[in-house]
mmCIF file of N, CA and C in Angstrom:
data_model
loop_
_atom_site.group_PDB
_atom_site.id
_atom_site.type_symbol
_atom_site.label_atom_id
_atom_site.label_comp_id
_atom_site.label_asym_id
_atom_site.label_seq_id
_atom_site.Cartn_x
_atom_site.Cartn_y
_atom_site.Cartn_z
ATOM 1 N N UNK L 1 -5.702 21.291 3.015
ATOM 2 C CA UNK L 1 -6.255 20.939 1.737
ATOM 3 C C UNK L 1 -7.441 21.821 1.384
ATOM 4 N N UNK L 2 -8.171 22.309 2.373
ATOM 5 C CA UNK L 2 -9.324 23.145 2.055
ATOM 6 C C UNK L 2 -9.222 24.472 2.792
ATOM 7 N N UNK L 3 -9.990 25.430 2.313
ATOM 8 C CA UNK L 3 -10.080 26.707 3.004
ATOM 9 C C UNK L 3 -11.407 26.812 3.741
ATOM 10 N N UNK L 4 -12.085 25.682 3.912
ATOM 11 C CA UNK L 4 -13.366 25.660 4.596
ATOM 12 C C UNK L 4 -14.540 25.543 3.658
ATOM 13 N N UNK L 5 -14.378 25.967 2.405
ATOM 14 C CA UNK L 5 -15.477 25.920 1.445
ATOM 15 C C UNK L 5 -15.152 25.087 0.215
ATOM 16 N N UNK L 6 -13.918 25.165 -0.234
ATOM 17 C CA UNK L 6 -13.536 24.403 -1.419
ATOM 18 C C UNK L 6 -12.069 24.012 -1.293
ATOM 19 N N UNK L 7 -11.672 22.959 -2.016
ATOM 20 C CA UNK L 7 -10.267 22.547 -1.934
ATOM 21 C C UNK L 7 -9.332 23.602 -2.508
ATOM 22 N N UNK L 8 -8.155 23.714 -1.925
ATOM 23 C CA UNK L 8 -7.140 24.589 -2.492
ATOM 24 C C UNK L 8 -6.642 24.039 -3.820
ATOM 25 N N UNK L 9 -6.634 22.713 -3.920
ATOM 26 C CA UNK L 9 -6.213 22.094 -5.169
ATOM 27 C C UNK L 9 -7.257 22.396 -6.224
ATOM 28 N N UNK L 10 -6.823 22.886 -7.362
ATOM 29 C CA UNK L 10 -7.764 23.306 -8.399
ATOM 30 C C UNK L 10 -7.907 22.229 -9.468
ATOM 31 N N UNK L 11 -9.105 22.127 -9.999
ATOM 32 C CA UNK L 11 -9.343 21.201 -11.104
ATOM 33 C C UNK L 11 -8.838 21.853 -12.393
ATOM 34 N N UNK L 12 -8.452 21.007 -13.313
ATOM 35 C CA UNK L 12 -7.969 21.498 -14.593
ATOM 36 C C UNK L 12 -9.170 21.929 -15.422
ATOM 37 N N UNK L 13 -9.082 23.114 -16.029
ATOM 38 C CA UNK L 13 -10.179 23.614 -16.849
ATOM 39 C C UNK L 13 -10.416 22.665 -18.020
ATOM 40 N N UNK L 14 -11.674 22.390 -18.312
ATOM 41 C CA UNK L 14 -12.010 21.534 -19.437
ATOM 42 C C UNK L 14 -12.028 20.053 -19.102
ATOM 43 N N UNK L 15 -11.936 19.715 -17.845
ATOM 44 C CA UNK L 15 -12.015 18.312 -17.475
ATOM 45 C C UNK L 15 -10.723 17.795 -16.885
ATOM 46 N N UNK L 16 -10.789 16.576 -16.456
ATOM 47 C CA UNK L 16 -9.650 15.953 -15.791
ATOM 48 C C UNK L 16 -8.749 15.253 -16.806
ATOM 49 N N UNK L 17 -7.473 15.189 -16.475
ATOM 50 C CA UNK L 17 -6.518 14.474 -17.313
ATOM 51 C C UNK L 17 -6.583 12.983 -17.010
ATOM 52 N N UNK L 18 -5.947 12.178 -17.845
ATOM 53 C CA UNK L 18 -5.876 10.737 -17.577
ATOM 54 C C UNK L 18 -5.182 10.484 -16.245
ATOM 55 N N UNK L 19 -4.131 11.245 -15.988
ATOM 56 C CA UNK L 19 -3.386 11.069 -14.739
ATOM 57 C C UNK L 19 -4.261 11.408 -13.534
ATOM 58 N N UNK L 20 -5.054 12.464 -13.630
ATOM 59 C CA UNK L 20 -5.890 12.839 -12.488
ATOM 60 C C UNK L 20 -7.003 11.818 -12.257
ATOM 61 N N UNK L 21 -7.527 11.240 -13.343
ATOM 62 C CA UNK L 21 -8.545 10.197 -13.186
ATOM 63 C C UNK L 21 -7.937 8.949 -12.551
ATOM 64 N N UNK L 22 -6.738 8.582 -12.981
ATOM 65 C CA UNK L 22 -6.074 7.412 -12.407
ATOM 66 C C UNK L 22 -5.764 7.644 -10.940
ATOM 67 N N UNK L 23 -5.293 8.857 -10.612
ATOM 68 C CA UNK L 23 -5.006 9.233 -9.224
ATOM 69 C C UNK L 23 -6.265 9.060 -8.376
ATOM 70 N N UNK L 24 -7.380 9.574 -8.868
ATOM 71 C CA UNK L 24 -8.644 9.487 -8.130
ATOM 72 C C UNK L 24 -9.089 8.040 -7.957
ATOM 73 N N UNK L 25 -8.890 7.211 -8.978
ATOM 74 C CA UNK L 25 -9.263 5.793 -8.879
ATOM 75 C C UNK L 25 -8.444 5.077 -7.807
ATOM 76 N N UNK L 26 -7.138 5.308 -7.811
ATOM 77 C CA UNK L 26 -6.269 4.664 -6.821
ATOM 78 C C UNK L 26 -6.616 5.149 -5.423
ATOM 79 N N UNK L 27 -6.819 6.454 -5.277
ATOM 80 C CA UNK L 27 -7.138 7.025 -3.969
ATOM 81 C C UNK L 27 -8.458 6.468 -3.435
ATOM 82 N N UNK L 28 -9.459 6.393 -4.290
ATOM 83 C CA UNK L 28 -10.753 5.849 -3.859
ATOM 84 C C UNK L 28 -10.604 4.397 -3.405
ATOM 85 N N UNK L 29 -9.829 3.611 -4.144
ATOM 86 C CA UNK L 29 -9.629 2.204 -3.767
ATOM 87 C C UNK L 29 -8.893 2.094 -2.432
ATOM 88 N N UNK L 30 -7.893 2.937 -2.226
ATOM 89 C CA UNK L 30 -7.153 2.912 -0.961
ATOM 90 C C UNK L 30 -8.048 3.297 0.211
ATOM 91 N N UNK L 31 -8.885 4.319 0.020
ATOM 92 C CA UNK L 31 -9.771 4.755 1.094
ATOM 93 C C UNK L 31 -10.784 3.670 1.434
ATOM 94 N N UNK L 32 -11.350 3.016 0.417
ATOM 95 C CA UNK L 32 -12.310 1.930 0.660
ATOM 96 C C UNK L 32 -11.615 0.784 1.382
ATOM 97 N N UNK L 33 -10.417 0.446 0.918
ATOM 98 C CA UNK L 33 -9.651 -0.654 1.499
ATOM 99 C C UNK L 33 -9.348 -0.426 2.981
ATOM 100 N N UNK L 34 -9.260 0.842 3.365
ATOM 101 C CA UNK L 34 -8.918 1.189 4.743
ATOM 102 C C UNK L 34 -10.125 1.634 5.566
ATOM 103 N N UNK L 35 -11.330 1.348 5.104
ATOM 104 C CA UNK L 35 -12.528 1.613 5.882
ATOM 105 C C UNK L 35 -13.099 3.005 5.736
ATOM 106 N N UNK L 36 -12.689 3.761 4.741
ATOM 107 C CA UNK L 36 -13.221 5.095 4.506
ATOM 108 C C UNK L 36 -12.441 6.174 5.227
ATOM 109 N N UNK L 37 -12.702 7.395 4.838
ATOM 110 C CA UNK L 37 -11.985 8.548 5.390
ATOM 111 C C UNK L 37 -12.186 8.653 6.896
ATOM 112 N N UNK L 38 -13.380 8.314 7.373
ATOM 113 C CA UNK L 38 -13.689 8.438 8.798
ATOM 114 C C UNK L 38 -12.817 7.519 9.650
ATOM 115 N N UNK L 39 -12.393 6.400 9.085
ATOM 116 C CA UNK L 39 -11.608 5.423 9.838
ATOM 117 C C UNK L 39 -10.110 5.698 9.768
ATOM 118 N N UNK L 40 -9.711 6.714 9.018
ATOM 119 C CA UNK L 40 -8.293 6.981 8.792
ATOM 120 C C UNK L 40 -7.855 8.264 9.485
ATOM 121 N N UNK L 41 -6.623 8.260 9.958
ATOM 122 C CA UNK L 41 -6.059 9.486 10.510
ATOM 123 C C UNK L 41 -5.683 10.408 9.353
ATOM 124 N N UNK L 42 -5.471 11.663 9.666
ATOM 125 C CA UNK L 42 -5.059 12.626 8.645
ATOM 126 C C UNK L 42 -3.713 12.215 8.052
ATOM 127 N N UNK L 43 -2.820 11.705 8.885
ATOM 128 C CA UNK L 43 -1.503 11.280 8.407
ATOM 129 C C UNK L 43 -1.626 10.131 7.409
ATOM 130 N N UNK L 44 -2.509 9.194 7.669
ATOM 131 C CA UNK L 44 -2.701 8.064 6.747
ATOM 132 C C UNK L 44 -3.341 8.556 5.456
ATOM 133 N N UNK L 45 -4.272 9.500 5.556
ATOM 134 C CA UNK L 45 -4.880 10.072 4.352
ATOM 135 C C UNK L 45 -3.812 10.735 3.478
ATOM 136 N N UNK L 46 -2.925 11.494 4.095
ATOM 137 C CA UNK L 46 -1.853 12.154 3.347
ATOM 138 C C UNK L 46 -0.876 11.151 2.762
ATOM 139 N N UNK L 47 -0.587 10.081 3.496
ATOM 140 C CA UNK L 47 0.288 9.028 2.970
ATOM 141 C C UNK L 47 -0.365 8.365 1.756
ATOM 142 N N UNK L 48 -1.680 8.191 1.809
ATOM 143 C CA UNK L 48 -2.404 7.627 0.663
ATOM 144 C C UNK L 48 -2.308 8.555 -0.547
ATOM 145 N N UNK L 49 -2.438 9.841 -0.315
ATOM 146 C CA UNK L 49 -2.334 10.802 -1.416
ATOM 147 C C UNK L 49 -0.923 10.792 -2.016
ATOM 148 N N UNK L 50 0.071 10.735 -1.155
ATOM 149 C CA UNK L 50 1.454 10.667 -1.646
ATOM 150 C C UNK L 50 1.657 9.407 -2.469
ATOM 151 N N UNK L 51 1.142 8.289 -1.958
ATOM 152 C CA UNK L 51 1.258 7.017 -2.656
ATOM 153 C C UNK L 51 0.606 7.113 -4.032
ATOM 154 N N UNK L 52 -0.572 7.713 -4.106
ATOM 155 C CA UNK L 52 -1.284 7.824 -5.384
ATOM 156 C C UNK L 52 -0.493 8.631 -6.402
ATOM 157 N N UNK L 53 0.049 9.752 -5.979
ATOM 158 C CA UNK L 53 0.846 10.573 -6.894
ATOM 159 C C UNK L 53 2.060 9.830 -7.401
ATOM 160 N N UNK L 54 2.721 9.131 -6.508
ATOM 161 C CA UNK L 54 3.897 8.360 -6.900
ATOM 162 C C UNK L 54 3.524 7.170 -7.783
ATOM 163 N N UNK L 55 2.392 6.534 -7.489
ATOM 164 C CA UNK L 55 1.947 5.396 -8.305
ATOM 165 C C UNK L 55 1.636 5.843 -9.727
ATOM 166 N N UNK L 56 0.988 6.990 -9.867
ATOM 167 C CA UNK L 56 0.682 7.520 -11.196
ATOM 168 C C UNK L 56 1.983 7.851 -11.922
ATOM 169 N N UNK L 57 2.918 8.467 -11.215
ATOM 170 C CA UNK L 57 4.214 8.795 -11.824
ATOM 171 C C UNK L 57 4.946 7.534 -12.267
ATOM 172 N N UNK L 58 4.915 6.482 -11.451
ATOM 173 C CA UNK L 58 5.575 5.227 -11.810
ATOM 174 C C UNK L 58 4.917 4.616 -13.042
ATOM 175 N N UNK L 59 3.586 4.672 -13.114
ATOM 176 C CA UNK L 59 2.890 4.148 -14.289
ATOM 177 C C UNK L 59 3.282 4.927 -15.542
ATOM 178 N N UNK L 60 3.435 6.243 -15.424
ATOM 179 C CA UNK L 60 3.874 7.050 -16.564
ATOM 180 C C UNK L 60 5.283 6.659 -17.003
ATOM 181 N N UNK L 61 6.167 6.448 -16.035
ATOM 182 C CA UNK L 61 7.532 6.038 -16.358
ATOM 183 C C UNK L 61 7.550 4.668 -17.039
ATOM 184 N N UNK L 62 6.737 3.743 -16.548
ATOM 185 C CA UNK L 62 6.665 2.422 -17.170
ATOM 186 C C UNK L 62 6.105 2.513 -18.583
ATOM 187 N N UNK L 63 5.108 3.365 -18.798
ATOM 188 C CA UNK L 63 4.542 3.547 -20.134
ATOM 189 C C UNK L 63 5.600 4.104 -21.091
ATOM 190 N N UNK L 64 6.384 5.068 -20.611
ATOM 191 C CA UNK L 64 7.469 5.613 -21.435
ATOM 192 C C UNK L 64 8.501 4.537 -21.746
ATOM 193 N N UNK L 65 8.815 3.737 -20.759
ATOM 194 C CA UNK L 65 9.818 2.688 -20.916
ATOM 195 C C UNK L 65 9.402 1.682 -21.992
ATOM 196 N N UNK L 66 8.158 1.199 -21.922
ATOM 197 C CA UNK L 66 7.710 0.207 -22.903
ATOM 198 C C UNK L 66 7.473 0.825 -24.275
ATOM 199 N N UNK L 67 7.296 2.146 -24.326
ATOM 200 C CA UNK L 67 7.129 2.827 -25.615
ATOM 201 C C UNK L 67 8.474 3.126 -26.267
ATOM 202 N N UNK L 68 9.551 2.776 -25.572
ATOM 203 C CA UNK L 68 10.875 2.999 -26.139
ATOM 204 C C UNK L 68 11.457 4.369 -25.869
ATOM 205 N N UNK L 69 10.790 5.150 -25.056
ATOM 206 C CA UNK L 69 11.312 6.475 -24.710
ATOM 207 C C UNK L 69 12.402 6.318 -23.654
ATOM 208 N N UNK L 70 13.362 7.215 -23.670
ATOM 209 C CA UNK L 70 14.427 7.099 -22.654
ATOM 210 C C UNK L 70 13.906 7.454 -21.260
ATOM 211 N N UNK L 71 14.237 6.591 -20.304
ATOM 212 C CA UNK L 71 13.867 6.807 -18.902
ATOM 213 C C UNK L 71 15.129 6.565 -18.076
ATOM 214 N N UNK L 72 15.464 7.525 -17.250
ATOM 215 C CA UNK L 72 16.665 7.407 -16.431
ATOM 216 C C UNK L 72 16.451 6.371 -15.326
ATOM 217 N N UNK L 73 17.409 5.486 -15.176
ATOM 218 C CA UNK L 73 17.330 4.492 -14.110
ATOM 219 C C UNK L 73 17.246 5.156 -12.747
ATOM 220 N N UNK L 74 17.947 6.255 -12.578
ATOM 221 C CA UNK L 74 17.919 6.944 -11.283
ATOM 222 C C UNK L 74 16.518 7.456 -10.962
ATOM 223 N N UNK L 75 15.796 7.897 -11.978
ATOM 224 C CA UNK L 75 14.424 8.363 -11.757
ATOM 225 C C UNK L 75 13.532 7.201 -11.353
ATOM 226 N N UNK L 76 13.658 6.081 -12.064
ATOM 227 C CA UNK L 76 12.882 4.896 -11.701
ATOM 228 C C UNK L 76 13.171 4.467 -10.269
ATOM 229 N N UNK L 77 14.443 4.466 -9.904
ATOM 230 C CA UNK L 77 14.822 4.051 -8.541
ATOM 231 C C UNK L 77 14.277 5.012 -7.490
ATOM 232 N N UNK L 78 14.390 6.311 -7.728
ATOM 233 C CA UNK L 78 13.900 7.292 -6.745
ATOM 234 C C UNK L 78 12.402 7.179 -6.551
ATOM 235 N N UNK L 79 11.663 7.069 -7.655
ATOM 236 C CA UNK L 79 10.206 6.969 -7.547
ATOM 237 C C UNK L 79 9.825 5.648 -6.878
ATOM 238 N N UNK L 80 10.495 4.580 -7.238
ATOM 239 C CA UNK L 80 10.210 3.282 -6.637
ATOM 240 C C UNK L 80 10.475 3.290 -5.137
ATOM 241 N N UNK L 81 11.601 3.852 -4.733
ATOM 242 C CA UNK L 81 11.923 3.931 -3.301
ATOM 243 C C UNK L 81 10.924 4.811 -2.552
ATOM 244 N N UNK L 82 10.542 5.921 -3.159
ATOM 245 C CA UNK L 82 9.558 6.804 -2.532
ATOM 246 C C UNK L 82 8.200 6.121 -2.425
ATOM 247 N N UNK L 83 7.859 5.349 -3.440
ATOM 248 C CA UNK L 83 6.597 4.607 -3.433
ATOM 249 C C UNK L 83 6.584 3.592 -2.294
ATOM 250 N N UNK L 84 7.700 2.926 -2.088
ATOM 251 C CA UNK L 84 7.806 1.952 -0.995
ATOM 252 C C UNK L 84 7.666 2.647 0.357
ATOM 253 N N UNK L 85 8.302 3.790 0.520
ATOM 254 C CA UNK L 85 8.189 4.524 1.788
ATOM 255 C C UNK L 85 6.763 5.005 2.030
ATOM 256 N N UNK L 86 6.101 5.471 0.975
ATOM 257 C CA UNK L 86 4.711 5.917 1.116
ATOM 258 C C UNK L 86 3.806 4.747 1.481
ATOM 259 N N UNK L 87 4.053 3.581 0.882
ATOM 260 C CA UNK L 87 3.259 2.396 1.214
ATOM 261 C C UNK L 87 3.447 2.015 2.680
ATOM 262 N N UNK L 88 4.666 2.108 3.169
ATOM 263 C CA UNK L 88 4.929 1.813 4.588
ATOM 264 C C UNK L 88 4.245 2.838 5.492
ATOM 265 N N UNK L 89 4.234 4.092 5.079
ATOM 266 C CA UNK L 89 3.595 5.139 5.876
ATOM 267 C C UNK L 89 2.089 4.938 5.962
ATOM 268 N N UNK L 90 1.487 4.396 4.900
ATOM 269 C CA UNK L 90 0.045 4.122 4.921
ATOM 270 C C UNK L 90 -0.287 3.004 5.889
ATOM 271 N N UNK L 91 0.612 2.040 6.019
ATOM 272 C CA UNK L 91 0.328 0.873 6.837
ATOM 273 C C UNK L 91 -0.542 -0.104 6.074
ATOM 274 N N UNK L 92 -0.678 -1.273 6.637
ATOM 275 C CA UNK L 92 -1.512 -2.300 6.012
ATOM 276 C C UNK L 92 -2.983 -1.977 6.250
ATOM 277 N N UNK L 93 -3.845 -2.331 5.301
ATOM 278 C CA UNK L 93 -5.281 -2.144 5.526
ATOM 279 C C UNK L 93 -5.743 -2.997 6.702
ATOM 280 N N UNK L 94 -6.805 -2.580 7.385
ATOM 281 C CA UNK L 94 -7.281 -3.321 8.556
ATOM 282 C C UNK L 94 -7.569 -4.789 8.267
ATOM 283 N N UNK L 95 -8.095 -5.118 7.111
ATOM 284 C CA UNK L 95 -8.404 -6.511 6.807
ATOM 285 C C UNK L 95 -7.143 -7.340 6.726
ATOM 286 N N UNK L 96 -6.085 -6.791 6.191
ATOM 287 C CA UNK L 96 -4.831 -7.521 6.102
ATOM 288 C C UNK L 96 -4.180 -7.634 7.467
ATOM 289 N N UNK L 97 -4.333 -6.600 8.292
ATOM 290 C CA UNK L 97 -3.767 -6.652 9.639
ATOM 291 C C UNK L 97 -4.416 -7.775 10.443
ATOM 292 N N UNK L 98 -5.727 -7.901 10.320
ATOM 293 C CA UNK L 98 -6.444 -8.929 11.066
ATOM 294 C C UNK L 98 -6.057 -10.316 10.564
ATOM 295 N N UNK L 99 -5.883 -10.450 9.262
ATOM 296 C CA UNK L 99 -5.530 -11.748 8.698
ATOM 297 C C UNK L 99 -4.097 -12.137 9.045
ATOM 298 N N UNK L 100 -3.250 -11.155 9.286
ATOM 299 C CA UNK L 100 -1.849 -11.435 9.556
ATOM 300 C C UNK L 100 -1.607 -11.901 10.990
ATOM 301 N N UNK L 101 -2.579 -11.705 11.867
ATOM 302 C CA UNK L 101 -2.408 -12.126 13.256
ATOM 303 C C UNK L 101 -2.385 -13.646 13.322
ATOM 304 N N UNK L 102 -1.436 -14.201 14.062
ATOM 305 C CA UNK L 102 -1.397 -15.664 14.160
ATOM 306 C C UNK L 102 -2.611 -16.193 14.913
ATOM 307 N N UNK L 103 -3.131 -17.282 14.419
ATOM 308 C CA UNK L 103 -4.285 -17.901 15.049
ATOM 309 C C UNK L 103 -3.807 -18.959 16.035
ATOM 310 N N UNK L 104 -4.523 -19.116 17.120
ATOM 311 C CA UNK L 104 -4.181 -20.143 18.097
ATOM 312 C C UNK L 104 -4.481 -21.510 17.495
ATOM 313 N N UNK L 105 -3.608 -22.458 17.737
ATOM 314 C CA UNK L 105 -3.813 -23.803 17.227
ATOM 315 C C UNK L 105 -4.760 -24.567 18.147
ATOM 316 N N UNK L 106 -5.698 -25.254 17.546
ATOM 317 C CA UNK L 106 -6.626 -26.060 18.327
ATOM 318 C C UNK L 106 -5.968 -27.406 18.613
ATOM 319 N N UNK L 107 -5.829 -27.736 19.867
ATOM 320 C CA UNK L 107 -5.238 -29.007 20.271
ATOM 321 C C UNK L 107 -6.354 -29.875 20.814
ATOM 322 N N UNK L 108 -6.526 -31.079 20.242
ATOM 323 C CA UNK L 108 -7.610 -31.939 20.719
ATOM 324 C C UNK L 108 -7.365 -32.386 22.154
ATOM 325 N N UNK L 109 -8.446 -32.488 22.885
ATOM 326 C CA UNK L 109 -8.351 -32.942 24.273
ATOM 327 C C UNK L 109 -8.044 -34.434 24.302
ATOM 328 N N UNK L 110 -7.215 -34.856 25.267
ATOM 329 C CA UNK L 110 -6.920 -36.287 25.356
ATOM 330 C C UNK L 110 -8.202 -37.091 25.549
ATOM 331 N N UNK L 111 -8.321 -38.203 24.822
ATOM 332 C CA UNK L 111 -9.490 -39.063 24.935
ATOM 333 C C UNK L 111 -10.679 -38.579 24.141
ATOM 334 N N UNK L 112 -10.507 -37.532 23.307
ATOM 335 C CA UNK L 112 -11.640 -37.004 22.548
ATOM 336 C C UNK L 112 -11.900 -37.802 21.281
ATOM 337 N N UNK L 113 -11.045 -38.788 21.009
ATOM 338 C CA UNK L 113 -11.239 -39.592 19.813
ATOM 339 C C UNK L 113 -10.514 -39.038 18.603
ATOM 340 N N UNK L 114 -10.052 -37.810 18.685
ATOM 341 C CA UNK L 114 -9.321 -37.211 17.578
ATOM 342 C C UNK L 114 -7.839 -37.432 17.824
ATOM 343 N N UNK L 115 -7.130 -37.973 16.837
ATOM 344 C CA UNK L 115 -5.708 -38.206 17.065
ATOM 345 C C UNK L 115 -4.958 -36.889 17.251
ATOM 346 N N UNK L 116 -4.046 -36.899 18.168
ATOM 347 C CA UNK L 116 -3.235 -35.712 18.430
ATOM 348 C C UNK L 116 -2.230 -35.528 17.304
ATOM 349 N N UNK L 117 -1.927 -34.286 16.951
ATOM 350 C CA UNK L 117 -0.947 -34.059 15.894
ATOM 351 C C UNK L 117 0.432 -34.529 16.348
ATOM 352 N N UNK L 118 1.200 -34.962 15.367
ATOM 353 C CA UNK L 118 2.560 -35.390 15.676
ATOM 354 C C UNK L 118 3.431 -34.160 15.914
ATOM 355 N N UNK L 119 4.202 -34.207 16.937
ATOM 356 C CA UNK L 119 5.099 -33.100 17.253
ATOM 357 C C UNK L 119 6.517 -33.646 17.194
ATOM 358 N N UNK L 120 7.334 -33.020 16.409
ATOM 359 C CA UNK L 120 8.730 -33.428 16.310
ATOM 360 C C UNK L 120 9.588 -32.454 17.083
ATOM 361 N N UNK L 121 10.433 -32.989 17.881
ATOM 362 C CA UNK L 121 11.325 -32.148 18.652
ATOM 363 C C UNK L 121 12.685 -32.158 17.969
ATOM 364 N N UNK L 122 13.199 -30.979 17.716
ATOM 365 C CA UNK L 122 14.501 -30.869 17.094
ATOM 366 C C UNK L 122 15.525 -30.642 18.194
ATOM 367 N N UNK L 123 16.464 -31.548 18.277
ATOM 368 C CA UNK L 123 17.489 -31.425 19.290
ATOM 369 C C UNK L 123 18.727 -30.803 18.668
ATOM 370 N N UNK L 124 19.353 -29.989 19.421
ATOM 371 C CA UNK L 124 20.550 -29.333 18.947
ATOM 372 C C UNK L 124 21.701 -30.325 18.906
ATOM 373 N N UNK L 125 22.385 -30.315 17.794
ATOM 374 C CA UNK L 125 23.511 -31.202 17.629
ATOM 375 C C UNK L 125 24.723 -30.575 18.307
ATOM 376 N N UNK L 126 25.210 -31.212 19.331
ATOM 377 C CA UNK L 126 26.309 -30.657 20.114
ATOM 378 C C UNK L 126 27.617 -30.628 19.336
ATOM 379 N N UNK L 127 27.694 -31.403 18.267
ATOM 380 C CA UNK L 127 28.960 -31.455 17.525
ATOM 381 C C UNK L 127 29.119 -30.282 16.569
ATOM 382 N N UNK L 128 28.074 -29.479 16.357
ATOM 383 C CA UNK L 128 28.193 -28.352 15.421
ATOM 384 C C UNK L 128 28.859 -27.190 16.019
#
């Protein structure tokens, strides 16, 4: 991405486009959500960039669609599928990963005065 002094990617003369501003907004949100650039591998950073480009493209396609412009279903499907793959490549943000871990259930000690939860045992029906 860089040659050591400046990015190889060039800015558009005269300012940024709406698409480039949206791309930057999505990328910044993804980086913050994942703990910043320092907390991310290069592969995850690149997956985030791919996701941003595809997300901007999908938003453009949706804008064309609602404006009544013709949009090929195959294009929508390809971008959507690519967006899903890029999202999988990024992985879940650390906060979501931590929340997704199952928590151990607290079981009251016998005689603690707290009623024990009811446990139902499902028996297999031998006639099925």
